Amino acid sequence: MRILLMNDFLYAGGAEVVFRRMESALRDLGNEVDMFYWRDRKCMADNPLDYVYNFKSASALEHRLLGHRYSLIIVFNYTSALSPSVLGVLKKYKKSQHFKVIYNSHDAHLICPNSGLNFFSHGRPQLFDEYTGCRGFMFKCLDHRGRIYSCLKKIQWLLAYRVLHLHKVIDKVISPSHALLGRIRKFYPDLEGCVIRNPCLESVDVQDRGKSGNKSLKLIFIGRLSDEKGLLPLIDALAGTDSPYVLDIFGSGPQEQEIRTAISQNGLDGKVNLNGHKSHKEIMELLGHYDALILPSVMSETAPMSIVEAASKQLFVLTMDYGGMKEMAERVGNYVFINPISARALDEAFETIRHKEFSHTDLTDFTYESYKDALRRELM
């Protein structure tokens, strides 16, 4: 079978990791696989029109389809650079070329212009309590950069799905999260869908490492240093805790200097440490030296792989009880929910994991081999 994989970028975040892993997995299953993306690395759209409807990417995809015949086209992220114009091209050629379209959903874009189901109030992200579609977002600011960017997101979404109905080109949705898939199917009840877990583990080789015995808990955060990750409220809460701890933050992003300032202002130098970006291999080697992963995002997240990776190294998980964070935490076990973030919630969480025994959970469905089996079962 000849398959085309589509995504905005080759390298950017977790979805791009899965984009590349899927290409390898489908090749391992004996398929001929091509990749179509706008840029190697993440970048802004050239202009507002390209963000709403990128005619250049549409032309490039049309040229590709006229030069090749595909049986299956799998679409990942497209809203930042390719734009929904690529769905318009697929709609144009689908009947004549007889291909099937799969949407691999790693965020909530199909149901909301803000893919994290966030709106912004006074410049800070807030999670929709109950998302109701257009009526829920029309008068909200949906972008941290302000009203103009928020309007662009709304125009892009409304044109694609309310005017042109481009979602109808999709035959099936696959998602790494039941929580996200459930939201999408509630919005589009006739759309077929299934869950395929992201392949974040090469294998499952659990070895009991026992309790660290350290009085001071060693905590780790892994991710982008941006507002939606909830690090500033976490740092404020940590300043009021009584429990001994050290938090190491690994990652980079636009909020780095603001986080550094918050650490200093709260007197947490030496207790909360910014360690910069590390490779995935380096992080996996480091995880075994910590007691718990902390993930305090104020966005839903879809299926945070860091939770599974931490569980595979016998770390407890401190996270939020909504969206993909809740689903992943409950799936891997050994978790404590810490929202709403407060010094008291953190003290209670620290006390819990200091005395609780780690219970092993089968993580086989997050391995590469299980991922290949799921692709064969659901797509071939």
Short mmCIF file of C-alpha atoms in Angstrom, two decimals:
data_model
loop_
_atom_site.label_atom_id
_atom_site.label_comp_id
_atom_site.label_asym_id
_atom_site.label_seq_id
_atom_site.Cartn_x
_atom_site.Cartn_y
_atom_site.Cartn_z
CA MET A 1 0.00 0.00 0.00
CA ARG A 2 1.26 3.50 -0.79
CA ILE A 3 0.58 5.97 2.03
CA LEU A 4 1.05 9.73 2.39
CA LEU A 5 1.64 11.25 5.85
CA MET A 6 0.95 14.99 6.22
CA ASN A 7 1.99 17.42 8.96
CA ASP A 8 2.92 21.09 9.35
CA PHE A 9 6.51 20.33 10.40
CA LEU A 10 8.97 17.48 10.62
CA TYR A 11 10.39 18.58 13.98
CA ALA A 12 8.53 20.58 16.64
CA GLY A 13 6.92 18.66 19.51
CA GLY A 14 5.33 15.40 20.57
CA ALA A 15 3.02 15.14 17.56
CA GLU A 16 6.03 15.40 15.25
CA VAL A 17 7.75 12.58 17.15
CA VAL A 18 4.70 10.39 16.46
CA PHE A 19 4.63 11.62 12.84
CA ARG A 20 8.14 10.25 12.32
CA ARG A 21 7.46 7.09 14.33
CA MET A 22 4.38 6.33 12.27
CA GLU A 23 6.43 6.62 9.09
CA SER A 24 8.87 4.03 10.46
CA ALA A 25 6.10 1.74 11.71
CA LEU A 26 4.19 1.78 8.42
CA ARG A 27 7.38 1.01 6.51
CA ASP A 28 8.09 -1.86 8.91
CA LEU A 29 4.62 -3.17 8.03
CA GLY A 30 5.65 -3.34 4.36
CA ASN A 31 4.09 -0.15 3.04
CA GLU A 32 5.54 2.50 0.75
CA VAL A 33 5.35 5.76 2.72
CA ASP A 34 5.84 9.39 1.65
CA MET A 35 5.88 12.43 3.93
CA PHE A 36 4.46 15.87 3.11
CA TYR A 37 5.19 18.84 5.38
CA TRP A 38 5.64 22.61 5.04
CA ARG A 39 8.93 23.16 6.90
CA ASP A 40 11.51 21.08 8.75
CA ARG A 41 11.17 23.21 11.87
CA LYS A 42 8.29 25.09 13.45
CA CYS A 43 7.72 28.56 12.05
CA MET A 44 4.98 31.15 11.70
CA ALA A 45 2.78 31.38 8.63
CA ASP A 46 4.17 33.86 6.09
CA ASN A 47 1.11 36.13 6.38
CA PRO A 48 -2.45 36.13 7.80
CA LEU A 49 -3.94 34.85 4.55
CA ASP A 50 -1.61 31.84 4.56
CA TYR A 51 -2.66 31.07 8.13
CA VAL A 52 -6.34 31.11 7.23
CA TYR A 53 -6.02 29.37 3.84
CA ASN A 54 -2.56 28.67 2.45
CA PHE A 55 -2.85 28.52 -1.34
CA LYS A 56 0.86 27.71 -1.70
CA SER A 57 0.58 24.56 0.41
CA ALA A 58 -2.61 23.62 -1.43
CA SER A 59 -0.77 23.92 -4.76
CA ALA A 60 2.15 21.86 -3.49
CA LEU A 61 -0.17 19.09 -2.28
CA GLU A 62 -2.13 19.14 -5.54
CA HIS A 63 1.15 18.71 -7.45
CA ARG A 64 2.03 15.77 -5.21
CA LEU A 65 -1.33 14.06 -5.74
CA LEU A 66 -1.16 14.50 -9.49
CA GLY A 67 2.29 12.89 -9.53
CA HIS A 68 1.53 9.96 -7.22
CA ARG A 69 -1.35 7.65 -6.40
CA TYR A 70 -2.07 6.90 -2.75
CA SER A 71 -4.43 4.41 -1.13
CA LEU A 72 -4.33 6.08 2.26
CA ILE A 73 -3.59 9.65 3.42
CA ILE A 74 -3.01 10.28 7.12
CA VAL A 75 -3.24 13.91 8.24
CA PHE A 76 -1.59 15.11 11.47
CA ASN A 77 -1.35 18.82 12.39
CA TYR A 78 -2.05 21.29 9.61
CA THR A 79 -3.38 24.49 11.17
CA SER A 80 -0.11 26.37 11.85
CA ALA A 81 1.42 26.27 8.37
CA LEU A 82 -0.31 24.03 5.82
CA SER A 83 -3.71 25.44 6.86
CA PRO A 84 -7.08 23.75 6.19
CA SER A 85 -6.49 24.40 2.48
CA VAL A 86 -4.91 20.95 2.29
CA LEU A 87 -8.22 19.37 3.32
CA GLY A 88 -9.81 21.23 0.41
CA VAL A 89 -7.33 19.59 -1.97
CA LEU A 90 -8.04 16.16 -0.51
CA LYS A 91 -11.75 16.79 -0.94
CA LYS A 92 -11.18 17.75 -4.59
CA TYR A 93 -9.28 14.56 -5.51
CA LYS A 94 -10.70 11.98 -3.13
CA LYS A 95 -13.43 10.62 -5.39
CA SER A 96 -11.33 10.43 -8.54
CA GLN A 97 -8.27 8.92 -6.85
CA HIS A 98 -10.16 6.65 -4.41
CA PHE A 99 -8.00 7.22 -1.34
CA LYS A 100 -9.08 7.08 2.28
CA VAL A 101 -8.37 9.99 4.67
CA ILE A 102 -7.42 9.40 8.31
CA TYR A 103 -7.05 12.28 10.74
CA ASN A 104 -4.55 11.58 13.53
CA SER A 105 -5.79 14.00 16.17
CA HIS A 106 -3.26 15.19 18.74
CA ASP A 107 -5.23 18.25 19.81
CA ALA A 108 -8.75 19.67 19.85
CA HIS A 109 -8.49 21.83 16.72
CA LEU A 110 -11.27 19.95 14.95
CA ILE A 111 -13.74 21.20 17.56
CA CYS A 112 -12.20 24.49 18.72
CA PRO A 113 -10.01 27.24 17.18
CA ASN A 114 -7.80 27.00 20.27
CA SER A 115 -6.42 23.46 20.07
CA GLY A 116 -5.82 23.26 23.83
CA LEU A 117 -9.43 24.23 24.64
CA ASN A 118 -8.17 27.41 26.31
CA PHE A 119 -9.23 31.03 26.27
CA PHE A 120 -7.24 33.94 27.66
CA SER A 121 -8.28 36.37 30.35
CA HIS A 122 -5.94 39.23 31.28
CA GLY A 123 -3.23 37.48 29.25
CA ARG A 124 -3.42 34.22 31.20
CA PRO A 125 -4.81 30.91 29.87
CA GLN A 126 -8.06 29.57 31.27
CA LEU A 127 -9.64 26.19 30.58
CA PHE A 128 -13.19 26.14 29.21
CA ASP A 129 -15.37 24.74 32.01
CA GLU A 130 -17.85 23.40 29.50
CA TYR A 131 -17.12 23.75 25.82
CA THR A 132 -20.21 24.38 23.67
CA GLY A 133 -18.75 25.16 20.25
CA CYS A 134 -19.22 28.50 18.50
CA ARG A 135 -21.37 30.02 21.22
CA GLY A 136 -18.71 29.15 23.77
CA PHE A 137 -15.75 30.78 22.03
CA MET A 138 -17.15 33.55 19.83
CA PHE A 139 -16.63 36.36 22.36
CA LYS A 140 -13.51 34.91 24.03
CA CYS A 141 -9.87 35.71 23.31
CA LEU A 142 -8.37 32.46 22.02
CA ASP A 143 -4.71 33.45 21.59
CA HIS A 144 -2.13 34.70 24.09
CA ARG A 145 -0.91 37.28 21.55
CA GLY A 146 -4.22 39.15 21.65
CA ARG A 147 -7.48 39.79 19.83
CA ILE A 148 -6.08 40.02 16.28
CA TYR A 149 -4.54 36.54 16.42
CA SER A 150 -7.66 35.28 18.16
CA CYS A 151 -9.78 36.57 15.28
CA LEU A 152 -7.52 34.84 12.77
CA LYS A 153 -8.01 31.53 14.57
CA LYS A 154 -11.77 31.98 14.56
CA ILE A 155 -11.84 32.92 10.87
CA GLN A 156 -9.69 29.92 9.95
CA TRP A 157 -11.91 27.54 11.92
CA LEU A 158 -15.25 28.95 10.82
CA LEU A 159 -14.24 29.04 7.15
CA ALA A 160 -12.91 25.47 7.22
CA TYR A 161 -15.66 23.73 9.17
CA ARG A 162 -18.76 25.91 9.13
CA VAL A 163 -18.55 27.35 5.59
CA LEU A 164 -16.58 24.78 3.55
CA HIS A 165 -17.31 21.72 5.74
CA LEU A 166 -13.82 20.37 5.10
CA HIS A 167 -14.06 17.95 8.02
CA LYS A 168 -16.35 15.81 5.86
CA VAL A 169 -13.34 14.62 3.85
CA ILE A 170 -12.19 12.65 6.94
CA ASP A 171 -13.16 8.98 6.96
CA LYS A 172 -11.81 8.13 10.40
CA VAL A 173 -10.18 9.81 13.38
CA ILE A 174 -7.47 8.14 15.42
CA SER A 175 -6.34 9.65 18.69
CA PRO A 176 -4.00 8.67 21.53
CA SER A 177 -6.65 9.72 24.05
CA HIS A 178 -10.18 8.51 24.86
CA ALA A 179 -10.88 11.91 26.41
CA LEU A 180 -10.11 13.78 23.19
CA LEU A 181 -11.76 11.24 20.91
CA GLY A 182 -14.90 11.40 23.03
CA ARG A 183 -15.06 15.17 22.65
CA ILE A 184 -14.60 14.96 18.88
CA ARG A 185 -17.27 12.30 18.47
CA LYS A 186 -19.67 14.30 20.60
CA PHE A 187 -19.12 17.20 18.18
CA TYR A 188 -19.26 14.99 15.06
CA PRO A 189 -21.35 11.93 16.07
CA ASP A 190 -21.19 10.30 12.63
CA LEU A 191 -17.40 10.32 12.48
CA GLU A 192 -15.74 6.94 12.97
CA GLY A 193 -12.88 6.86 15.44
CA CYS A 194 -10.53 4.74 17.53
CA VAL A 195 -7.75 5.14 20.10
CA ILE A 196 -4.17 4.18 19.24
CA ARG A 197 -1.71 4.92 22.04
CA ASN A 198 1.43 6.86 21.18
CA PRO A 199 4.57 4.69 20.97
CA CYS A 200 6.66 6.35 23.67
CA LEU A 201 8.40 3.19 24.95
CA GLU A 202 10.69 0.85 23.06
CA SER A 203 9.94 -1.98 25.48
CA VAL A 204 8.67 -2.58 29.00
CA ASP A 205 11.41 -3.75 31.34
CA VAL A 206 10.28 -2.97 34.86
CA GLN A 207 12.83 -3.37 37.62
CA ASP A 208 11.98 -2.57 41.21
CA ARG A 209 14.33 0.18 42.35
CA GLY A 210 12.83 0.54 45.84
CA LYS A 211 12.35 3.75 47.79
CA SER A 212 14.99 6.42 47.37
CA GLY A 213 15.19 6.99 51.11
CA ASN A 214 15.75 10.72 50.58
CA LYS A 215 13.96 13.01 52.98
CA SER A 216 13.90 15.69 50.31
CA LEU A 217 11.78 14.63 47.34
CA LYS A 218 13.33 14.95 43.89
CA LEU A 219 10.79 16.28 41.40
CA ILE A 220 11.11 16.72 37.65
CA PHE A 221 9.20 18.73 35.05
CA ILE A 222 9.73 18.04 31.33
CA GLY A 223 8.23 20.25 28.65
CA ARG A 224 7.97 23.57 26.90
CA LEU A 225 8.38 26.62 29.12
CA SER A 226 5.17 28.38 28.14
CA ASP A 227 2.19 29.85 29.92
CA GLU A 228 -0.16 26.91 29.36
CA LYS A 229 2.16 24.53 31.24
CA GLY A 230 1.23 26.14 34.56
CA LEU A 231 4.75 26.62 35.92
CA LEU A 232 4.24 30.10 37.36
CA PRO A 233 1.29 29.07 39.59
CA LEU A 234 3.29 26.00 40.59
CA ILE A 235 6.30 28.09 41.64
CA ASP A 236 4.08 30.43 43.66
CA ALA A 237 2.55 27.42 45.46
CA LEU A 238 5.93 25.79 46.07
CA ALA A 239 7.06 28.92 47.90
CA GLY A 240 4.48 28.17 50.60
CA THR A 241 5.18 24.48 51.12
CA ASP A 242 6.70 23.05 54.28
CA SER A 243 7.93 19.79 52.75
CA PRO A 244 11.56 19.47 51.63
CA TYR A 245 11.93 19.07 47.88
CA VAL A 246 14.04 19.91 44.84
CA LEU A 247 12.39 20.55 41.47
CA ASP A 248 14.46 20.28 38.28
CA ILE A 249 12.85 21.83 35.19
CA PHE A 250 13.98 20.56 31.78
CA GLY A 251 12.88 22.42 28.68
CA SER A 252 13.00 25.73 26.87
CA GLY A 253 10.46 28.24 25.66
CA PRO A 254 9.18 31.81 25.66
CA GLN A 255 8.47 31.95 29.40
CA GLU A 256 11.99 31.02 30.52
CA GLN A 257 13.01 34.45 31.78
CA GLU A 258 9.67 35.00 33.55
CA ILE A 259 10.08 31.64 35.30
CA ARG A 260 13.64 32.48 36.27
CA THR A 261 12.43 35.76 37.79
CA ALA A 262 9.60 34.01 39.67
CA ILE A 263 12.07 31.51 41.15
CA SER A 264 14.27 34.33 42.43
CA GLN A 265 11.41 36.48 43.74
CA ASN A 266 10.00 33.51 45.68
CA GLY A 267 13.38 32.73 47.21
CA LEU A 268 13.54 29.32 45.56
CA ASP A 269 17.04 29.46 44.07
CA GLY A 270 18.60 26.05 44.61
CA LYS A 271 15.20 24.45 45.24
CA VAL A 272 13.78 25.04 41.75
CA ASN A 273 16.36 24.74 38.97
CA LEU A 274 16.16 25.55 35.28
CA ASN A 275 18.30 23.01 33.42
CA GLY A 276 17.60 23.82 29.78
CA HIS A 277 16.64 21.44 27.01
CA LYS A 278 17.80 17.82 27.02
CA SER A 279 17.44 15.14 24.36
CA HIS A 280 14.86 12.42 24.84
CA LYS A 281 17.63 9.89 25.43
CA GLU A 282 19.19 12.08 28.12
CA ILE A 283 15.83 12.57 29.84
CA MET A 284 15.13 8.83 29.90
CA GLU A 285 18.51 8.25 31.52
CA LEU A 286 17.86 10.96 34.11
CA LEU A 287 14.33 9.91 35.09
CA GLY A 288 15.46 7.07 37.32
CA HIS A 289 17.10 9.57 39.67
CA TYR A 290 13.79 11.25 40.59
CA ASP A 291 10.84 10.43 42.85
CA ALA A 292 8.02 12.08 40.93
CA LEU A 293 7.10 13.85 37.70
CA ILE A 294 5.06 17.02 38.08
CA LEU A 295 2.82 18.24 35.24
CA PRO A 296 0.58 21.20 36.23
CA SER A 297 -0.73 22.27 32.79
CA VAL A 298 -3.65 24.66 32.57
CA MET A 299 -4.55 23.20 29.17
CA SER A 300 -6.20 19.82 28.70
CA GLU A 301 -3.15 18.15 27.15
CA THR A 302 -4.04 15.20 24.93
CA ALA A 303 -1.94 12.23 25.98
CA PRO A 304 1.25 13.52 27.65
CA MET A 305 3.97 10.97 26.94
CA SER A 306 6.05 12.20 29.87
CA ILE A 307 3.53 10.60 32.25
CA VAL A 308 4.00 7.19 30.66
CA GLU A 309 7.78 7.57 30.43
CA ALA A 310 7.94 8.55 34.11
CA ALA A 311 5.79 5.58 35.10
CA SER A 312 8.11 3.25 33.18
CA LYS A 313 10.95 4.47 35.43
CA GLN A 314 8.80 4.07 38.59
CA LEU A 315 8.15 7.74 39.24
CA PHE A 316 4.94 8.90 40.85
CA VAL A 317 2.93 11.46 38.87
CA LEU A 318 1.61 14.73 40.27
CA THR A 319 -0.80 16.27 37.78
CA MET A 320 -4.27 17.69 37.11
CA ASP A 321 -7.58 15.83 37.05
CA TYR A 322 -8.79 16.91 33.61
CA GLY A 323 -8.22 16.03 29.96
CA GLY A 324 -5.43 13.76 28.84
CA MET A 325 -3.48 14.29 32.06
CA LYS A 326 -6.23 12.65 34.09
CA GLU A 327 -6.63 9.83 31.57
CA MET A 328 -2.91 9.06 31.38
CA ALA A 329 -2.45 9.29 35.16
CA GLU A 330 -5.32 6.90 35.80
CA ARG A 331 -4.03 4.58 33.09
CA VAL A 332 -0.50 4.26 34.53
CA GLY A 333 -1.41 4.51 38.23
CA ASN A 334 0.73 5.90 41.07
CA TYR A 335 -0.63 9.43 40.75
CA VAL A 336 -1.84 12.29 42.91
CA PHE A 337 -4.00 15.10 41.54
CA ILE A 338 -2.84 18.52 42.70
CA ASN A 339 -5.43 20.94 41.38
CA PRO A 340 -6.34 23.53 42.27
CA ILE A 341 -2.65 24.23 42.78
CA SER A 342 -1.86 25.36 46.32
CA ALA A 343 0.85 24.92 48.92
CA ARG A 344 -1.48 22.67 50.90
CA ALA A 345 -2.27 20.45 47.88
CA LEU A 346 1.45 20.04 47.21
CA ASP A 347 2.29 19.27 50.85
CA GLU A 348 -0.40 16.58 50.92
CA ALA A 349 0.82 15.13 47.60
CA PHE A 350 4.43 15.06 48.80
CA GLU A 351 3.38 13.30 52.00
CA THR A 352 1.40 10.72 50.02
CA ILE A 353 4.21 9.72 47.68
CA ARG A 354 6.76 9.77 50.48
CA HIS A 355 4.94 6.89 52.20
CA LYS A 356 3.12 5.10 49.39
CA GLU A 357 4.53 2.01 47.70
CA PHE A 358 4.83 2.09 43.90
CA SER A 359 2.48 -0.41 42.20
CA HIS A 360 3.48 -1.77 38.78
CA THR A 361 1.17 -1.34 35.79
CA ASP A 362 1.32 -3.04 32.40
CA LEU A 363 2.47 -0.40 29.88
CA THR A 364 2.74 -2.73 26.89
CA ASP A 365 0.22 -0.81 24.77
CA PHE A 366 2.62 2.18 24.73
CA THR A 367 5.42 0.22 23.07
CA TYR A 368 6.49 0.47 19.44
CA GLU A 369 5.49 -3.15 18.70
CA SER A 370 1.99 -2.59 20.11
CA TYR A 371 1.75 0.58 18.03
CA LYS A 372 2.54 -1.35 14.85
CA ASP A 373 -0.07 -3.97 15.74
CA ALA A 374 -2.68 -1.25 16.29
CA LEU A 375 -1.87 0.41 12.94
CA ARG A 376 -2.15 -2.93 11.16
CA ARG A 377 -5.48 -3.65 12.86
CA GLU A 378 -7.10 -0.23 12.41
CA LEU A 379 -5.66 1.11 9.14
CA MET A 380 -4.54 -1.69 6.88
#
